[in-house]
Amino acid sequence: MKRLAMISLLGLTAVNASAVEQWSPSPGEGSLTFTAEQQGAPFEGLFREFTANFELDPDAMEGARIEATIVMDSVDTLYDERDEYLRQAEWFDVERWPTARFVTQSIQATDDGYLADALLTLRDQTRSVAMAFKLEGLDDGRLRFTARSDVQRLDFGVGQGQWTNTDWVGNDVTINVVLVLEPSLP
C-alpha cells in the first residue's frame, strides 16, 4: 500500500512539473525600453542586452516565475553624451554594478491580464515593484509578452549628489517590455 501511494505521489508530481514550461525571448524580436524626463521633456532609452527566463504554466499563471538580468552598460538613449553620464558613478555606476536583476515573487490574474509583484535590484538596492503584463498566443505557438512597470529612480539611488534634485531629471521612470517568447529546449 505504501508503495502504491508513493508511486501515485511521484506520478502527481511529474504531471504537475510537466505543466510548467520554460520560455525565453526570441532573439531580435523584442525590446526593454524606459521613458524618463529631462528638463521637463520626456526621453526614451533602451537596454540592448538582457536575458530572461519564464517558467509558465498556462493553466496556473499564479505559479509562474519570471527572471531577467539587464546589462546596464548596454543603455542607449540615442544620445551618446547622456548615455555616458548614465554609465557613470552618479547614475548606474556600471563598473560597480554591471547588471540589474528582476525576479517575480507572485503573479495574480487581473481583468486586463496579470499583475506581478517582483523584486528589482539596481545599484545594489532591492525594492518591490509591480509589473502589469499580458500574454497573447501567436499562430506559430509562441507567445507575445507585453509589460509595464512604473518606478522611482531615487528609490534605487539612481542619480547621486546634485542629481537627487528632480528639477533637472524627473524621478518617475516607466519601463516597457515587449517580447516574443518561444519554448526553451530542455
Coordinates of C-alpha atoms in Angstrom, one line a residue:
M1 CA 0.0 0.0 0.0
K2 CA 2.9 2.4 0.9
R3 CA 4.5 1.7 -2.5
L4 CA 1.3 2.4 -4.4
A5 CA 0.9 5.7 -2.5
M6 CA 4.5 6.6 -3.3
I7 CA 4.0 5.8 -7.0
S8 CA 0.8 7.9 -7.1
L9 CA 2.6 10.8 -5.4
L10 CA 5.5 10.6 -7.8
G11 CA 3.1 10.5 -10.7
L12 CA 1.2 13.5 -9.5
T13 CA 4.5 15.4 -9.0
A14 CA 5.6 14.5 -12.6
V15 CA 2.3 15.7 -14.0
N16 CA 2.5 19.0 -12.2
A17 CA 6.1 19.5 -13.1
S18 CA 5.4 18.9 -16.7
A19 CA 2.8 21.6 -16.8
V20 CA 5.4 24.3 -16.1
E21 CA 7.2 25.2 -19.4
Q22 CA 10.4 27.1 -19.9
W23 CA 10.2 30.1 -22.3
S24 CA 12.8 32.5 -23.4
P25 CA 12.8 35.6 -25.7
S26 CA 13.2 35.1 -29.4
P27 CA 16.5 36.7 -30.4
G28 CA 15.9 40.1 -32.1
E29 CA 12.1 40.1 -31.5
G30 CA 11.6 42.3 -28.5
S31 CA 12.7 45.3 -26.5
L32 CA 13.3 46.6 -23.0
T33 CA 12.7 50.3 -23.0
F34 CA 12.2 53.1 -20.5
T35 CA 10.8 56.6 -20.5
A36 CA 12.1 59.4 -18.2
E37 CA 12.1 63.2 -18.1
Q38 CA 15.0 65.6 -18.5
Q39 CA 14.4 69.3 -18.2
G40 CA 10.7 68.8 -18.4
A41 CA 10.8 66.9 -21.7
P42 CA 10.4 63.1 -21.9
F43 CA 13.1 61.0 -23.4
E44 CA 13.3 57.3 -24.2
G45 CA 16.0 54.8 -23.9
L46 CA 16.5 51.1 -24.1
F47 CA 18.8 48.3 -22.9
R48 CA 20.3 46.4 -25.8
E49 CA 21.5 43.4 -23.7
F50 CA 19.4 41.4 -21.3
T51 CA 18.5 37.8 -20.6
A52 CA 15.2 36.5 -19.4
N53 CA 13.7 33.2 -18.3
F54 CA 10.0 32.5 -18.0
E55 CA 8.5 29.5 -16.2
L56 CA 4.9 29.4 -17.2
D57 CA 2.0 27.0 -16.6
P58 CA -0.8 28.1 -18.9
D59 CA -3.4 26.7 -16.5
A60 CA -1.9 28.2 -13.4
M61 CA -0.3 31.6 -14.1
E62 CA -0.3 32.4 -10.4
G63 CA 2.6 29.9 -10.1
A64 CA 4.6 31.4 -13.0
R65 CA 8.1 32.9 -12.4
I66 CA 9.9 35.5 -14.5
E67 CA 13.6 36.3 -14.0
A68 CA 15.6 38.8 -16.0
T69 CA 19.1 40.2 -15.9
I70 CA 19.8 43.5 -17.6
V71 CA 23.3 44.6 -18.7
M72 CA 23.4 48.2 -17.6
D73 CA 26.3 49.2 -19.9
S74 CA 24.0 48.5 -22.8
V75 CA 21.9 51.6 -22.1
D76 CA 21.1 53.5 -25.3
T77 CA 19.1 56.8 -25.4
L78 CA 20.3 57.7 -28.9
Y79 CA 22.3 60.5 -27.4
D80 CA 25.9 59.5 -26.7
E81 CA 26.6 62.2 -24.1
R82 CA 23.6 61.2 -22.0
D83 CA 24.5 57.5 -22.3
E84 CA 28.0 58.2 -20.9
Y85 CA 26.5 60.1 -18.0
L86 CA 24.1 57.3 -17.2
R87 CA 27.1 54.8 -17.1
Q88 CA 28.9 56.9 -14.5
A89 CA 29.0 56.6 -10.7
E90 CA 26.3 59.1 -10.1
W91 CA 23.8 57.2 -12.2
F92 CA 24.0 53.4 -13.0
D93 CA 27.7 53.1 -11.9
V94 CA 28.1 50.2 -14.4
E95 CA 31.7 49.5 -13.2
R96 CA 30.5 48.7 -9.7
W97 CA 27.1 47.3 -10.6
P98 CA 27.2 45.9 -14.1
T99 CA 23.7 44.3 -14.0
A100 CA 20.3 44.8 -12.7
R101 CA 18.1 41.9 -11.7
F102 CA 14.3 41.4 -11.8
V103 CA 12.5 38.4 -10.2
T104 CA 8.8 37.9 -9.7
Q105 CA 7.6 36.9 -6.2
S106 CA 3.9 36.4 -7.1
I107 CA 1.6 36.8 -10.0
Q108 CA -2.2 37.2 -9.9
A109 CA -4.8 37.4 -12.7
T110 CA -6.5 40.8 -13.3
D111 CA -9.4 41.9 -15.5
D112 CA -6.8 43.1 -18.1
G113 CA -4.1 40.4 -17.8
Y114 CA -1.8 39.8 -14.9
L115 CA -0.1 41.7 -12.1
A116 CA 3.3 40.6 -10.8
D117 CA 4.8 41.6 -7.5
A118 CA 8.6 41.5 -8.2
L119 CA 11.9 42.4 -6.7
L120 CA 14.1 44.8 -8.8
T121 CA 17.7 45.1 -7.8
L122 CA 19.6 48.1 -9.3
R123 CA 22.7 49.7 -7.9
D124 CA 22.7 47.1 -5.0
Q125 CA 19.2 48.4 -3.9
T126 CA 16.4 45.9 -3.9
R127 CA 12.8 47.2 -4.0
S128 CA 9.4 45.7 -4.6
V129 CA 7.9 46.8 -7.9
A130 CA 4.6 46.0 -9.6
M131 CA 4.5 44.9 -13.2
A132 CA 1.3 44.7 -15.2
F133 CA 1.6 42.3 -18.1
K134 CA -0.3 40.4 -20.8
L135 CA 0.4 37.2 -22.7
E136 CA -1.0 36.6 -26.1
G137 CA -0.7 33.3 -28.0
L138 CA 0.6 33.6 -31.5
D139 CA -0.3 31.5 -34.5
D140 CA 3.1 29.8 -34.6
G141 CA 2.9 28.6 -31.0
R142 CA 5.0 31.4 -29.5
L143 CA 3.7 34.0 -27.0
R144 CA 3.7 37.8 -27.1
F145 CA 4.6 39.3 -23.7
T146 CA 3.9 43.0 -23.0
A147 CA 4.6 44.6 -19.7
R148 CA 4.8 47.9 -17.9
S149 CA 6.2 49.0 -14.6
D150 CA 6.5 52.4 -13.1
V151 CA 9.4 53.0 -10.7
Q152 CA 11.1 55.9 -8.9
R153 CA 14.7 56.2 -9.8
L154 CA 15.7 57.7 -6.4
D155 CA 14.4 54.5 -4.7
F156 CA 17.3 52.8 -6.3
G157 CA 19.9 55.5 -5.8
V158 CA 20.0 56.4 -9.5
G159 CA 21.1 60.0 -9.5
Q160 CA 23.5 60.8 -6.8
G161 CA 24.8 64.2 -5.5
Q162 CA 23.3 67.1 -7.4
W163 CA 21.1 64.7 -9.4
T164 CA 18.9 63.9 -6.4
N165 CA 17.2 67.2 -7.2
T166 CA 14.3 66.2 -9.5
D167 CA 14.1 69.7 -11.2
W168 CA 16.5 68.6 -13.9
V169 CA 15.8 64.9 -14.2
G170 CA 12.4 63.6 -13.1
N171 CA 12.0 60.8 -10.5
D172 CA 9.4 58.9 -12.5
V173 CA 10.5 56.2 -14.9
T174 CA 8.3 53.9 -16.9
I175 CA 9.6 50.6 -18.0
N176 CA 8.1 48.8 -21.0
V177 CA 8.8 45.3 -22.2
V178 CA 7.7 43.7 -25.4
L179 CA 9.0 40.2 -26.1
V180 CA 8.1 37.2 -28.3
L181 CA 8.6 34.1 -26.2
E182 CA 9.5 30.7 -27.6
P183 CA 9.7 27.4 -25.7
S184 CA 13.2 26.7 -24.4
L185 CA 14.9 23.5 -25.2
P186 CA 15.2 21.1 -22.2

